[in-house]
């Protein structure tokens, strides 16, 4: 079946611009996670959605970062007024509510010039 | 959450077993050991997880010591396609909440495994 998809695969933007990154989770997966991975580094947790519960935003690095999710489907991560330190691969993962395995998408590589 | 310690890199000859160690000396009784890997330019991929008993699936085997303070991931016959960064993660049980605040995985720097011909 279809896995987690993300778009765009690559995004180059200028400092100060806003960007939107999209994640389509696996159908039926109620949990959705966003992570960030800087070059040569491990993954940093950003935000977590579980069904209709309030999202856990504890990993968002600043108020320039926000994310939305429509029900149990697509999620959008928005970064406002991008900075060069926002350059990274942004990864989305989804899982069934009571499953332990997270399925990751291929990521969006964001480059802020 | 318990922290994990892994060697930064390892080499393995193609066709041989790759044994990747992980120390998690502060693991608590309800925390599972998970392994993921990340092949270059791809998202992480789940491999295996366990609590106390050794586990085996089509990808790998997981050996957990009796005191649960360390574990070893075994790839029985490594291929060139197994070259990746391997992450050992400890995470709480479903009933106590996940490893992170709400289930997120906490990744360290992992072990870069290079399988050589």
mmCIF file with all atom_site columns, C-alpha atoms in Angstrom:
data_model
loop_
_atom_site.group_PDB
_atom_site.id
_atom_site.type_symbol
_atom_site.label_atom_id
_atom_site.label_alt_id
_atom_site.label_comp_id
_atom_site.label_asym_id
_atom_site.label_entity_id
_atom_site.label_seq_id
_atom_site.pdbx_PDB_ins_code
_atom_site.Cartn_x
_atom_site.Cartn_y
_atom_site.Cartn_z
_atom_site.occupancy
_atom_site.B_iso_or_equiv
_atom_site.pdbx_formal_charge
_atom_site.auth_seq_id
_atom_site.auth_comp_id
_atom_site.auth_asym_id
_atom_site.auth_atom_id
_atom_site.pdbx_PDB_model_num
ATOM 1   C CA . UNK A 1 1   ? 0.000  0.000   0.000  1.00 0.00 ? 1   UNK A CA 1
ATOM 2   C CA . UNK A 1 2   ? 0.948  3.658   -0.172 1.00 0.00 ? 2   UNK A CA 1
ATOM 3   C CA . UNK A 1 3   ? 3.374  4.890   2.418  1.00 0.00 ? 3   UNK A CA 1
ATOM 4   C CA . UNK A 1 4   ? 3.780  8.329   3.931  1.00 0.00 ? 4   UNK A CA 1
ATOM 5   C CA . UNK A 1 5   ? 4.278  10.941  1.246  1.00 0.00 ? 5   UNK A CA 1
ATOM 6   C CA . UNK A 1 6   ? 5.684  14.437  1.572  1.00 0.00 ? 6   UNK A CA 1
ATOM 7   C CA . UNK A 1 7   ? 5.812  17.379  -0.745 1.00 0.00 ? 7   UNK A CA 1
ATOM 8   C CA . UNK A 1 8   ? 7.729  19.088  -2.068 1.00 0.00 ? 8   UNK A CA 1
ATOM 9   C CA . UNK A 1 9   ? 10.771 16.843  -1.996 1.00 0.00 ? 9   UNK A CA 1
ATOM 10  C CA . UNK A 1 10  ? 13.026 19.874  -2.221 1.00 0.00 ? 10  UNK A CA 1
ATOM 11  C CA . UNK A 1 11  ? 12.377 23.520  -1.431 1.00 0.00 ? 11  UNK A CA 1
ATOM 12  C CA . UNK A 1 12  ? 14.759 26.406  -1.872 1.00 0.00 ? 12  UNK A CA 1
ATOM 13  C CA . UNK A 1 13  ? 13.630 29.716  -0.475 1.00 0.00 ? 13  UNK A CA 1
ATOM 14  C CA . UNK A 1 14  ? 15.028 33.103  0.408  1.00 0.00 ? 14  UNK A CA 1
ATOM 15  C CA . UNK A 1 15  ? 15.554 34.228  3.969  1.00 0.00 ? 15  UNK A CA 1
ATOM 16  C CA . UNK A 1 16  ? 12.428 35.896  5.313  1.00 0.00 ? 16  UNK A CA 1
ATOM 17  C CA . UNK A 1 17  ? 9.960  34.024  3.118  1.00 0.00 ? 17  UNK A CA 1
ATOM 18  C CA . UNK A 1 18  ? 7.260  31.701  4.440  1.00 0.00 ? 18  UNK A CA 1
ATOM 19  C CA . UNK A 1 19  ? 7.164  28.034  3.435  1.00 0.00 ? 19  UNK A CA 1
ATOM 20  C CA . UNK A 1 20  ? 4.573  25.273  3.710  1.00 0.00 ? 20  UNK A CA 1
ATOM 21  C CA . UNK A 1 21  ? 5.499  21.620  3.830  1.00 0.00 ? 21  UNK A CA 1
ATOM 22  C CA . UNK A 1 22  ? 2.908  18.912  3.337  1.00 0.00 ? 22  UNK A CA 1
ATOM 23  C CA . UNK A 1 23  ? 2.573  15.410  4.735  1.00 0.00 ? 23  UNK A CA 1
ATOM 24  C CA . UNK A 1 24  ? 0.099  12.741  3.659  1.00 0.00 ? 24  UNK A CA 1
ATOM 25  C CA . UNK A 1 25  ? 0.093  9.986   6.281  1.00 0.00 ? 25  UNK A CA 1
ATOM 26  C CA . UNK A 1 26  ? -0.848 6.378   5.730  1.00 0.00 ? 26  UNK A CA 1
ATOM 27  C CA . UNK A 1 27  ? -4.612 6.037   5.592  1.00 0.00 ? 27  UNK A CA 1
ATOM 28  C CA . UNK A 1 28  ? -6.038 5.072   8.981  1.00 0.00 ? 28  UNK A CA 1
ATOM 29  C CA . UNK A 1 29  ? -3.034 6.225   10.976 1.00 0.00 ? 29  UNK A CA 1
ATOM 30  C CA . UNK A 1 30  ? -4.254 8.479   13.747 1.00 0.00 ? 30  UNK A CA 1
ATOM 31  C CA . UNK A 1 31  ? -0.835 9.596   15.001 1.00 0.00 ? 31  UNK A CA 1
ATOM 32  C CA . UNK A 1 32  ? 1.322  11.965  12.972 1.00 0.00 ? 32  UNK A CA 1
ATOM 33  C CA . UNK A 1 33  ? 4.738  13.370  13.853 1.00 0.00 ? 33  UNK A CA 1
ATOM 34  C CA . UNK A 1 34  ? 6.998  16.025  12.392 1.00 0.00 ? 34  UNK A CA 1
ATOM 35  C CA . UNK A 1 35  ? 10.764 15.839  12.904 1.00 0.00 ? 35  UNK A CA 1
ATOM 36  C CA . UNK A 1 36  ? 13.654 17.967  11.677 1.00 0.00 ? 36  UNK A CA 1
ATOM 37  C CA . UNK A 1 37  ? 17.083 16.639  10.738 1.00 0.00 ? 37  UNK A CA 1
ATOM 38  C CA . UNK A 1 38  ? 19.951 19.018  10.211 1.00 0.00 ? 38  UNK A CA 1
ATOM 39  C CA . UNK A 1 39  ? 22.885 17.902  8.088  1.00 0.00 ? 39  UNK A CA 1
ATOM 40  C CA . UNK A 1 40  ? 24.835 15.160  9.847  1.00 0.00 ? 40  UNK A CA 1
ATOM 41  C CA . UNK A 1 41  ? 22.612 15.276  12.914 1.00 0.00 ? 41  UNK A CA 1
ATOM 42  C CA . UNK A 1 42  ? 19.950 13.074  14.465 1.00 0.00 ? 42  UNK A CA 1
ATOM 43  C CA . UNK A 1 43  ? 16.242 13.746  14.316 1.00 0.00 ? 43  UNK A CA 1
ATOM 44  C CA . UNK A 1 44  ? 14.657 16.498  16.412 1.00 0.00 ? 44  UNK A CA 1
ATOM 45  C CA . UNK A 1 45  ? 11.025 16.118  17.367 1.00 0.00 ? 45  UNK A CA 1
ATOM 46  C CA . UNK A 1 46  ? 8.846  19.077  16.402 1.00 0.00 ? 46  UNK A CA 1
ATOM 47  C CA . UNK A 1 47  ? 5.152  18.313  16.862 1.00 0.00 ? 47  UNK A CA 1
ATOM 48  C CA . UNK A 1 48  ? 2.755  15.405  17.346 1.00 0.00 ? 48  UNK A CA 1
ATOM 49  C CA . UNK A 1 49  ? -0.905 14.952  16.422 1.00 0.00 ? 49  UNK A CA 1
ATOM 50  C CA . UNK A 1 50  ? -3.098 12.195  17.841 1.00 0.00 ? 50  UNK A CA 1
ATOM 51  C CA . UNK A 1 51  ? -6.616 11.985  16.466 1.00 0.00 ? 51  UNK A CA 1
ATOM 52  C CA . UNK A 1 52  ? -8.706 14.959  17.536 1.00 0.00 ? 52  UNK A CA 1
ATOM 53  C CA . UNK A 1 53  ? -6.652 15.690  20.645 1.00 0.00 ? 53  UNK A CA 1
ATOM 54  C CA . UNK A 1 54  ? -4.759 18.940  21.047 1.00 0.00 ? 54  UNK A CA 1
ATOM 55  C CA . UNK A 1 55  ? -1.364 18.569  19.384 1.00 0.00 ? 55  UNK A CA 1
ATOM 56  C CA . UNK A 1 56  ? 1.829  18.362  21.387 1.00 0.00 ? 56  UNK A CA 1
ATOM 57  C CA . UNK A 1 57  ? 3.839  21.349  20.209 1.00 0.00 ? 57  UNK A CA 1
ATOM 58  C CA . UNK A 1 58  ? 6.630  21.016  22.747 1.00 0.00 ? 58  UNK A CA 1
ATOM 59  C CA . UNK A 1 59  ? 9.323  20.477  20.133 1.00 0.00 ? 59  UNK A CA 1
ATOM 60  C CA . UNK A 1 60  ? 8.637  23.535  17.994 1.00 0.00 ? 60  UNK A CA 1
ATOM 61  C CA . UNK A 1 61  ? 11.789 25.684  18.143 1.00 0.00 ? 61  UNK A CA 1
ATOM 62  C CA . UNK A 1 62  ? 10.096 29.065  17.851 1.00 0.00 ? 62  UNK A CA 1
ATOM 63  C CA . UNK A 1 63  ? 6.770  30.740  17.210 1.00 0.00 ? 63  UNK A CA 1
ATOM 64  C CA . UNK A 1 64  ? 7.704  30.958  13.541 1.00 0.00 ? 64  UNK A CA 1
ATOM 65  C CA . UNK A 1 65  ? 6.871  27.266  13.324 1.00 0.00 ? 65  UNK A CA 1
ATOM 66  C CA . UNK A 1 66  ? 3.304  25.993  13.272 1.00 0.00 ? 66  UNK A CA 1
ATOM 67  C CA . UNK A 1 67  ? 1.477  22.948  12.014 1.00 0.00 ? 67  UNK A CA 1
ATOM 68  C CA . UNK A 1 68  ? -2.060 21.964  11.265 1.00 0.00 ? 68  UNK A CA 1
ATOM 69  C CA . UNK A 1 69  ? -3.776 18.680  10.632 1.00 0.00 ? 69  UNK A CA 1
ATOM 70  C CA . UNK A 1 70  ? -7.197 18.144  9.144  1.00 0.00 ? 70  UNK A CA 1
ATOM 71  C CA . UNK A 1 71  ? -8.838 15.325  11.052 1.00 0.00 ? 71  UNK A CA 1
ATOM 72  C CA . UNK A 1 72  ? -6.735 12.235  10.570 1.00 0.00 ? 72  UNK A CA 1
ATOM 73  C CA . UNK A 1 73  ? -5.442 13.151  7.157  1.00 0.00 ? 73  UNK A CA 1
ATOM 74  C CA . UNK A 1 74  ? -2.999 15.584  5.664  1.00 0.00 ? 74  UNK A CA 1
ATOM 75  C CA . UNK A 1 75  ? -0.792 17.822  7.786  1.00 0.00 ? 75  UNK A CA 1
ATOM 76  C CA . UNK A 1 76  ? 0.949  21.058  6.881  1.00 0.00 ? 76  UNK A CA 1
ATOM 77  C CA . UNK A 1 77  ? 4.042  22.433  8.618  1.00 0.00 ? 77  UNK A CA 1
ATOM 78  C CA . UNK A 1 78  ? 4.462  26.164  8.141  1.00 0.00 ? 78  UNK A CA 1
ATOM 79  C CA . UNK A 1 79  ? 7.635  28.103  8.779  1.00 0.00 ? 79  UNK A CA 1
ATOM 80  C CA . UNK A 1 80  ? 7.257  31.865  8.720  1.00 0.00 ? 80  UNK A CA 1
ATOM 81  C CA . UNK A 1 81  ? 10.050 34.329  8.053  1.00 0.00 ? 81  UNK A CA 1
ATOM 82  C CA . UNK A 1 82  ? 12.522 31.543  7.329  1.00 0.00 ? 82  UNK A CA 1
ATOM 83  C CA . UNK A 1 83  ? 16.083 31.810  8.589  1.00 0.00 ? 83  UNK A CA 1
ATOM 84  C CA . UNK A 1 84  ? 19.202 30.065  7.339  1.00 0.00 ? 84  UNK A CA 1
ATOM 85  C CA . UNK A 1 85  ? 19.276 27.865  10.438 1.00 0.00 ? 85  UNK A CA 1
ATOM 86  C CA . UNK A 1 86  ? 15.927 26.439  9.353  1.00 0.00 ? 86  UNK A CA 1
ATOM 87  C CA . UNK A 1 87  ? 17.711 24.627  6.531  1.00 0.00 ? 87  UNK A CA 1
ATOM 88  C CA . UNK A 1 88  ? 17.219 20.921  7.171  1.00 0.00 ? 88  UNK A CA 1
ATOM 89  C CA . UNK A 1 89  ? 15.313 17.857  6.063  1.00 0.00 ? 89  UNK A CA 1
ATOM 90  C CA . UNK A 1 90  ? 11.820 17.875  7.531  1.00 0.00 ? 90  UNK A CA 1
ATOM 91  C CA . UNK A 1 91  ? 10.476 14.377  8.100  1.00 0.00 ? 91  UNK A CA 1
ATOM 92  C CA . UNK A 1 92  ? 6.927  13.290  8.737  1.00 0.00 ? 92  UNK A CA 1
ATOM 93  C CA . UNK A 1 93  ? 5.931  9.976   10.291 1.00 0.00 ? 93  UNK A CA 1
ATOM 94  C CA . UNK A 1 94  ? 2.622  8.318   11.046 1.00 0.00 ? 94  UNK A CA 1
ATOM 95  C CA . UNK A 1 95  ? 1.514  5.367   13.107 1.00 0.00 ? 95  UNK A CA 1
ATOM 96  C CA . UNK A 1 96  ? -1.626 3.568   14.191 1.00 0.00 ? 96  UNK A CA 1
ATOM 97  C CA . UNK A 1 97  ? -2.808 4.774   17.547 1.00 0.00 ? 97  UNK A CA 1
ATOM 98  C CA . UNK A 1 98  ? -1.693 1.762   19.472 1.00 0.00 ? 98  UNK A CA 1
ATOM 99  C CA . UNK A 1 99  ? 1.151  0.648   17.260 1.00 0.00 ? 99  UNK A CA 1
ATOM 100 C CA . UNK A 1 100 ? 4.767  1.219   18.090 1.00 0.00 ? 100 UNK A CA 1
ATOM 101 C CA . UNK A 1 101 ? 6.152  1.378   14.598 1.00 0.00 ? 101 UNK A CA 1
ATOM 102 C CA . UNK A 1 102 ? 6.376  4.794   13.002 1.00 0.00 ? 102 UNK A CA 1
ATOM 103 C CA . UNK A 1 103 ? 6.433  4.936   9.235  1.00 0.00 ? 103 UNK A CA 1
ATOM 104 C CA . UNK A 1 104 ? 8.486  7.781   7.863  1.00 0.00 ? 104 UNK A CA 1
ATOM 105 C CA . UNK A 1 105 ? 8.092  9.720   4.669  1.00 0.00 ? 105 UNK A CA 1
ATOM 106 C CA . UNK A 1 106 ? 11.036 10.581  2.419  1.00 0.00 ? 106 UNK A CA 1
ATOM 107 C CA . UNK A 1 107 ? 11.302 14.085  3.841  1.00 0.00 ? 107 UNK A CA 1
ATOM 108 C CA . UNK A 1 108 ? 11.404 17.584  2.418  1.00 0.00 ? 108 UNK A CA 1
ATOM 109 C CA . UNK A 1 109 ? 14.835 19.123  2.055  1.00 0.00 ? 109 UNK A CA 1
ATOM 110 C CA . UNK A 1 110 ? 14.533 22.825  2.847  1.00 0.00 ? 110 UNK A CA 1
ATOM 111 C CA . UNK A 1 111 ? 17.320 25.195  1.903  1.00 0.00 ? 111 UNK A CA 1
ATOM 112 C CA . UNK A 1 112 ? 17.115 28.791  3.055  1.00 0.00 ? 112 UNK A CA 1
ATOM 113 C CA . UNK A 1 113 ? 19.471 31.068  1.172  1.00 0.00 ? 113 UNK A CA 1
ATOM 114 C CA . UNK B 2 1   ? 13.773 8.788   29.005 1.00 0.00 ? 1   UNK B CA 1
ATOM 115 C CA . UNK B 2 2   ? 16.798 6.531   29.138 1.00 0.00 ? 2   UNK B CA 1
ATOM 116 C CA . UNK B 2 3   ? 19.684 7.639   26.993 1.00 0.00 ? 3   UNK B CA 1
ATOM 117 C CA . UNK B 2 4   ? 21.545 5.304   24.708 1.00 0.00 ? 4   UNK B CA 1
ATOM 118 C CA . UNK B 2 5   ? 25.199 5.057   23.776 1.00 0.00 ? 5   UNK B CA 1
ATOM 119 C CA . UNK B 2 6   ? 26.330 3.650   20.454 1.00 0.00 ? 6   UNK B CA 1
ATOM 120 C CA . UNK B 2 7   ? 29.687 3.583   18.677 1.00 0.00 ? 7   UNK B CA 1
ATOM 121 C CA . UNK B 2 8   ? 29.784 6.281   16.011 1.00 0.00 ? 8   UNK B CA 1
ATOM 122 C CA . UNK B 2 9   ? 30.815 3.944   13.220 1.00 0.00 ? 9   UNK B CA 1
ATOM 123 C CA . UNK B 2 10  ? 31.425 0.304   12.327 1.00 0.00 ? 10  UNK B CA 1
ATOM 124 C CA . UNK B 2 11  ? 32.564 -1.617  9.283  1.00 0.00 ? 11  UNK B CA 1
ATOM 125 C CA . UNK B 2 12  ? 31.337 -5.036  8.218  1.00 0.00 ? 12  UNK B CA 1
ATOM 126 C CA . UNK B 2 13  ? 32.289 -7.304  5.329  1.00 0.00 ? 13  UNK B CA 1
ATOM 127 C CA . UNK B 2 14  ? 29.521 -8.180  2.916  1.00 0.00 ? 14  UNK B CA 1
ATOM 128 C CA . UNK B 2 15  ? 27.943 -11.531 3.758  1.00 0.00 ? 15  UNK B CA 1
ATOM 129 C CA . UNK B 2 16  ? 29.149 -11.478 7.346  1.00 0.00 ? 16  UNK B CA 1
ATOM 130 C CA . UNK B 2 17  ? 27.058 -10.792 10.401 1.00 0.00 ? 17  UNK B CA 1
ATOM 131 C CA . UNK B 2 18  ? 26.912 -7.206  11.599 1.00 0.00 ? 18  UNK B CA 1
ATOM 132 C CA . UNK B 2 19  ? 26.628 -6.851  15.354 1.00 0.00 ? 19  UNK B CA 1
ATOM 133 C CA . UNK B 2 20  ? 25.682 -3.362  16.484 1.00 0.00 ? 20  UNK B CA 1
ATOM 134 C CA . UNK B 2 21  ? 25.907 -2.694  20.234 1.00 0.00 ? 21  UNK B CA 1
ATOM 135 C CA . UNK B 2 22  ? 23.889 -0.274  22.310 1.00 0.00 ? 22  UNK B CA 1
ATOM 136 C CA . UNK B 2 23  ? 24.215 0.651   25.965 1.00 0.00 ? 23  UNK B CA 1
ATOM 137 C CA . UNK B 2 24  ? 21.142 1.820   27.857 1.00 0.00 ? 24  UNK B CA 1
ATOM 138 C CA . UNK B 2 25  ? 22.198 1.453   31.473 1.00 0.00 ? 25  UNK B CA 1
ATOM 139 C CA . UNK B 2 26  ? 19.467 3.752   32.832 1.00 0.00 ? 26  UNK B CA 1
ATOM 140 C CA . UNK B 2 27  ? 16.603 1.947   31.117 1.00 0.00 ? 27  UNK B CA 1
ATOM 141 C CA . UNK B 2 28  ? 13.543 1.500   33.304 1.00 0.00 ? 28  UNK B CA 1
ATOM 142 C CA . UNK B 2 29  ? 11.341 -1.552  33.595 1.00 0.00 ? 29  UNK B CA 1
ATOM 143 C CA . UNK B 2 30  ? 8.615  -0.388  31.216 1.00 0.00 ? 30  UNK B CA 1
ATOM 144 C CA . UNK B 2 31  ? 10.880 0.939   28.486 1.00 0.00 ? 31  UNK B CA 1
ATOM 145 C CA . UNK B 2 32  ? 11.289 -0.901  25.217 1.00 0.00 ? 32  UNK B CA 1
ATOM 146 C CA . UNK B 2 33  ? 14.396 -1.002  23.043 1.00 0.00 ? 33  UNK B CA 1
ATOM 147 C CA . UNK B 2 34  ? 13.772 -0.003  19.424 1.00 0.00 ? 34  UNK B CA 1
ATOM 148 C CA . UNK B 2 35  ? 16.046 -0.019  16.427 1.00 0.00 ? 35  UNK B CA 1
ATOM 149 C CA . UNK B 2 36  ? 15.582 2.115   13.334 1.00 0.00 ? 36  UNK B CA 1
ATOM 150 C CA . UNK B 2 37  ? 17.914 2.714   10.457 1.00 0.00 ? 37  UNK B CA 1
ATOM 151 C CA . UNK B 2 38  ? 18.305 5.525   7.988  1.00 0.00 ? 38  UNK B CA 1
ATOM 152 C CA . UNK B 2 39  ? 19.739 4.898   4.572  1.00 0.00 ? 39  UNK B CA 1
ATOM 153 C CA . UNK B 2 40  ? 21.283 7.941   2.951  1.00 0.00 ? 40  UNK B CA 1
ATOM 154 C CA . UNK B 2 41  ? 18.695 10.473  1.760  1.00 0.00 ? 41  UNK B CA 1
ATOM 155 C CA . UNK B 2 42  ? 15.767 8.423   3.028  1.00 0.00 ? 42  UNK B CA 1
ATOM 156 C CA . UNK B 2 43  ? 13.505 8.618   6.070  1.00 0.00 ? 43  UNK B CA 1
ATOM 157 C CA . UNK B 2 44  ? 14.175 6.313   9.025  1.00 0.00 ? 44  UNK B CA 1
ATOM 158 C CA . UNK B 2 45  ? 12.937 2.733   8.763  1.00 0.00 ? 45  UNK B CA 1
ATOM 159 C CA . UNK B 2 46  ? 11.762 0.604   11.661 1.00 0.00 ? 46  UNK B CA 1
ATOM 160 C CA . UNK B 2 47  ? 13.749 -2.593  12.166 1.00 0.00 ? 47  UNK B CA 1
ATOM 161 C CA . UNK B 2 48  ? 12.777 -4.317  15.394 1.00 0.00 ? 48  UNK B CA 1
ATOM 162 C CA . UNK B 2 49  ? 11.913 -3.746  19.033 1.00 0.00 ? 49  UNK B CA 1
ATOM 163 C CA . UNK B 2 50  ? 11.894 -5.718  22.288 1.00 0.00 ? 50  UNK B CA 1
ATOM 164 C CA . UNK B 2 51  ? 11.344 -5.490  26.030 1.00 0.00 ? 51  UNK B CA 1
ATOM 165 C CA . UNK B 2 52  ? 13.083 -8.391  27.738 1.00 0.00 ? 52  UNK B CA 1
ATOM 166 C CA . UNK B 2 53  ? 13.181 -11.372 25.422 1.00 0.00 ? 53  UNK B CA 1
ATOM 167 C CA . UNK B 2 54  ? 15.309 -11.697 22.343 1.00 0.00 ? 54  UNK B CA 1
ATOM 168 C CA . UNK B 2 55  ? 13.419 -10.961 19.159 1.00 0.00 ? 55  UNK B CA 1
ATOM 169 C CA . UNK B 2 56  ? 13.867 -11.966 15.541 1.00 0.00 ? 56  UNK B CA 1
ATOM 170 C CA . UNK B 2 57  ? 12.156 -10.886 12.364 1.00 0.00 ? 57  UNK B CA 1
ATOM 171 C CA . UNK B 2 58  ? 12.897 -10.991 8.670  1.00 0.00 ? 58  UNK B CA 1
ATOM 172 C CA . UNK B 2 59  ? 15.330 -8.106  8.938  1.00 0.00 ? 59  UNK B CA 1
ATOM 173 C CA . UNK B 2 60  ? 17.319 -8.706  12.099 1.00 0.00 ? 60  UNK B CA 1
ATOM 174 C CA . UNK B 2 61  ? 17.672 -10.180 15.563 1.00 0.00 ? 61  UNK B CA 1
ATOM 175 C CA . UNK B 2 62  ? 17.699 -8.237  18.800 1.00 0.00 ? 62  UNK B CA 1
ATOM 176 C CA . UNK B 2 63  ? 19.594 -9.612  21.769 1.00 0.00 ? 63  UNK B CA 1
ATOM 177 C CA . UNK B 2 64  ? 18.876 -7.916  25.112 1.00 0.00 ? 64  UNK B CA 1
ATOM 178 C CA . UNK B 2 65  ? 21.042 -8.713  28.124 1.00 0.00 ? 65  UNK B CA 1
ATOM 179 C CA . UNK B 2 66  ? 19.391 -10.135 31.204 1.00 0.00 ? 66  UNK B CA 1
ATOM 180 C CA . UNK B 2 67  ? 19.870 -6.907  33.144 1.00 0.00 ? 67  UNK B CA 1
ATOM 181 C CA . UNK B 2 68  ? 18.525 -4.972  30.100 1.00 0.00 ? 68  UNK B CA 1
ATOM 182 C CA . UNK B 2 69  ? 21.360 -2.484  30.302 1.00 0.00 ? 69  UNK B CA 1
ATOM 183 C CA . UNK B 2 70  ? 22.590 -3.250  26.819 1.00 0.00 ? 70  UNK B CA 1
ATOM 184 C CA . UNK B 2 71  ? 21.473 -4.829  23.598 1.00 0.00 ? 71  UNK B CA 1
ATOM 185 C CA . UNK B 2 72  ? 22.854 -5.921  20.245 1.00 0.00 ? 72  UNK B CA 1
ATOM 186 C CA . UNK B 2 73  ? 21.232 -5.685  16.849 1.00 0.00 ? 73  UNK B CA 1
ATOM 187 C CA . UNK B 2 74  ? 22.344 -8.478  14.555 1.00 0.00 ? 74  UNK B CA 1
ATOM 188 C CA . UNK B 2 75  ? 22.093 -8.384  10.781 1.00 0.00 ? 75  UNK B CA 1
ATOM 189 C CA . UNK B 2 76  ? 22.904 -12.024 10.017 1.00 0.00 ? 76  UNK B CA 1
ATOM 190 C CA . UNK B 2 77  ? 24.185 -11.603 6.456  1.00 0.00 ? 77  UNK B CA 1
ATOM 191 C CA . UNK B 2 78  ? 24.962 -7.967  5.774  1.00 0.00 ? 78  UNK B CA 1
ATOM 192 C CA . UNK B 2 79  ? 24.624 -6.686  2.221  1.00 0.00 ? 79  UNK B CA 1
ATOM 193 C CA . UNK B 2 80  ? 25.817 -3.449  0.656  1.00 0.00 ? 80  UNK B CA 1
ATOM 194 C CA . UNK B 2 81  ? 22.249 -2.160  0.933  1.00 0.00 ? 81  UNK B CA 1
ATOM 195 C CA . UNK B 2 82  ? 22.464 -2.420  4.721  1.00 0.00 ? 82  UNK B CA 1
ATOM 196 C CA . UNK B 2 83  ? 24.900 0.504   4.759  1.00 0.00 ? 83  UNK B CA 1
ATOM 197 C CA . UNK B 2 84  ? 23.060 3.069   6.873  1.00 0.00 ? 84  UNK B CA 1
ATOM 198 C CA . UNK B 2 85  ? 22.969 4.859   10.211 1.00 0.00 ? 85  UNK B CA 1
ATOM 199 C CA . UNK B 2 86  ? 21.439 2.595   12.855 1.00 0.00 ? 86  UNK B CA 1
ATOM 200 C CA . UNK B 2 87  ? 19.628 4.175   15.790 1.00 0.00 ? 87  UNK B CA 1
ATOM 201 C CA . UNK B 2 88  ? 18.998 2.476   19.124 1.00 0.00 ? 88  UNK B CA 1
ATOM 202 C CA . UNK B 2 89  ? 16.120 4.116   20.998 1.00 0.00 ? 89  UNK B CA 1
ATOM 203 C CA . UNK B 2 90  ? 14.475 3.388   24.321 1.00 0.00 ? 90  UNK B CA 1
ATOM 204 C CA . UNK B 2 91  ? 10.854 4.296   24.713 1.00 0.00 ? 91  UNK B CA 1
ATOM 205 C CA . UNK B 2 92  ? 8.144  3.918   27.336 1.00 0.00 ? 92  UNK B CA 1
ATOM 206 C CA . UNK B 2 93  ? 5.269  1.498   27.132 1.00 0.00 ? 93  UNK B CA 1
ATOM 207 C CA . UNK B 2 94  ? 1.968  2.338   25.484 1.00 0.00 ? 94  UNK B CA 1
ATOM 208 C CA . UNK B 2 95  ? 0.255  2.519   28.835 1.00 0.00 ? 95  UNK B CA 1
ATOM 209 C CA . UNK B 2 96  ? 2.694  4.975   30.363 1.00 0.00 ? 96  UNK B CA 1
ATOM 210 C CA . UNK B 2 97  ? 3.066  7.239   27.380 1.00 0.00 ? 97  UNK B CA 1
ATOM 211 C CA . UNK B 2 98  ? 5.731  6.986   24.795 1.00 0.00 ? 98  UNK B CA 1
ATOM 212 C CA . UNK B 2 99  ? 9.411  7.797   24.965 1.00 0.00 ? 99  UNK B CA 1
ATOM 213 C CA . UNK B 2 100 ? 8.919  11.443  24.282 1.00 0.00 ? 100 UNK B CA 1
ATOM 214 C CA . UNK B 2 101 ? 6.229  13.674  25.692 1.00 0.00 ? 101 UNK B CA 1
ATOM 215 C CA . UNK B 2 102 ? 3.565  12.118  23.514 1.00 0.00 ? 102 UNK B CA 1
ATOM 216 C CA . UNK B 2 103 ? 5.126  9.286   21.597 1.00 0.00 ? 103 UNK B CA 1
ATOM 217 C CA . UNK B 2 104 ? 7.867  10.885  19.584 1.00 0.00 ? 104 UNK B CA 1
ATOM 218 C CA . UNK B 2 105 ? 11.060 8.926   19.093 1.00 0.00 ? 105 UNK B CA 1
ATOM 219 C CA . UNK B 2 106 ? 14.190 10.408  20.605 1.00 0.00 ? 106 UNK B CA 1
ATOM 220 C CA . UNK B 2 107 ? 17.049 9.780   18.219 1.00 0.00 ? 107 UNK B CA 1
ATOM 221 C CA . UNK B 2 108 ? 20.705 9.964   19.179 1.00 0.00 ? 108 UNK B CA 1
ATOM 222 C CA . UNK B 2 109 ? 23.499 10.072  16.647 1.00 0.00 ? 109 UNK B CA 1
ATOM 223 C CA . UNK B 2 110 ? 23.430 6.342   15.946 1.00 0.00 ? 110 UNK B CA 1
ATOM 224 C CA . UNK B 2 111 ? 26.057 4.074   14.446 1.00 0.00 ? 111 UNK B CA 1
ATOM 225 C CA . UNK B 2 112 ? 27.104 4.535   10.865 1.00 0.00 ? 112 UNK B CA 1
ATOM 226 C CA . UNK B 2 113 ? 27.454 1.002   9.505  1.00 0.00 ? 113 UNK B CA 1
ATOM 227 C CA . UNK B 2 114 ? 29.505 0.629   6.347  1.00 0.00 ? 114 UNK B CA 1
ATOM 228 C CA . UNK B 2 115 ? 29.191 -2.733  4.618  1.00 0.00 ? 115 UNK B CA 1
ATOM 229 C CA . UNK B 2 116 ? 32.162 -3.318  2.376  1.00 0.00 ? 116 UNK B CA 1
ATOM 230 C CA . UNK B 2 117 ? 32.517 -5.772  -0.536 1.00 0.00 ? 117 UNK B CA 1
#
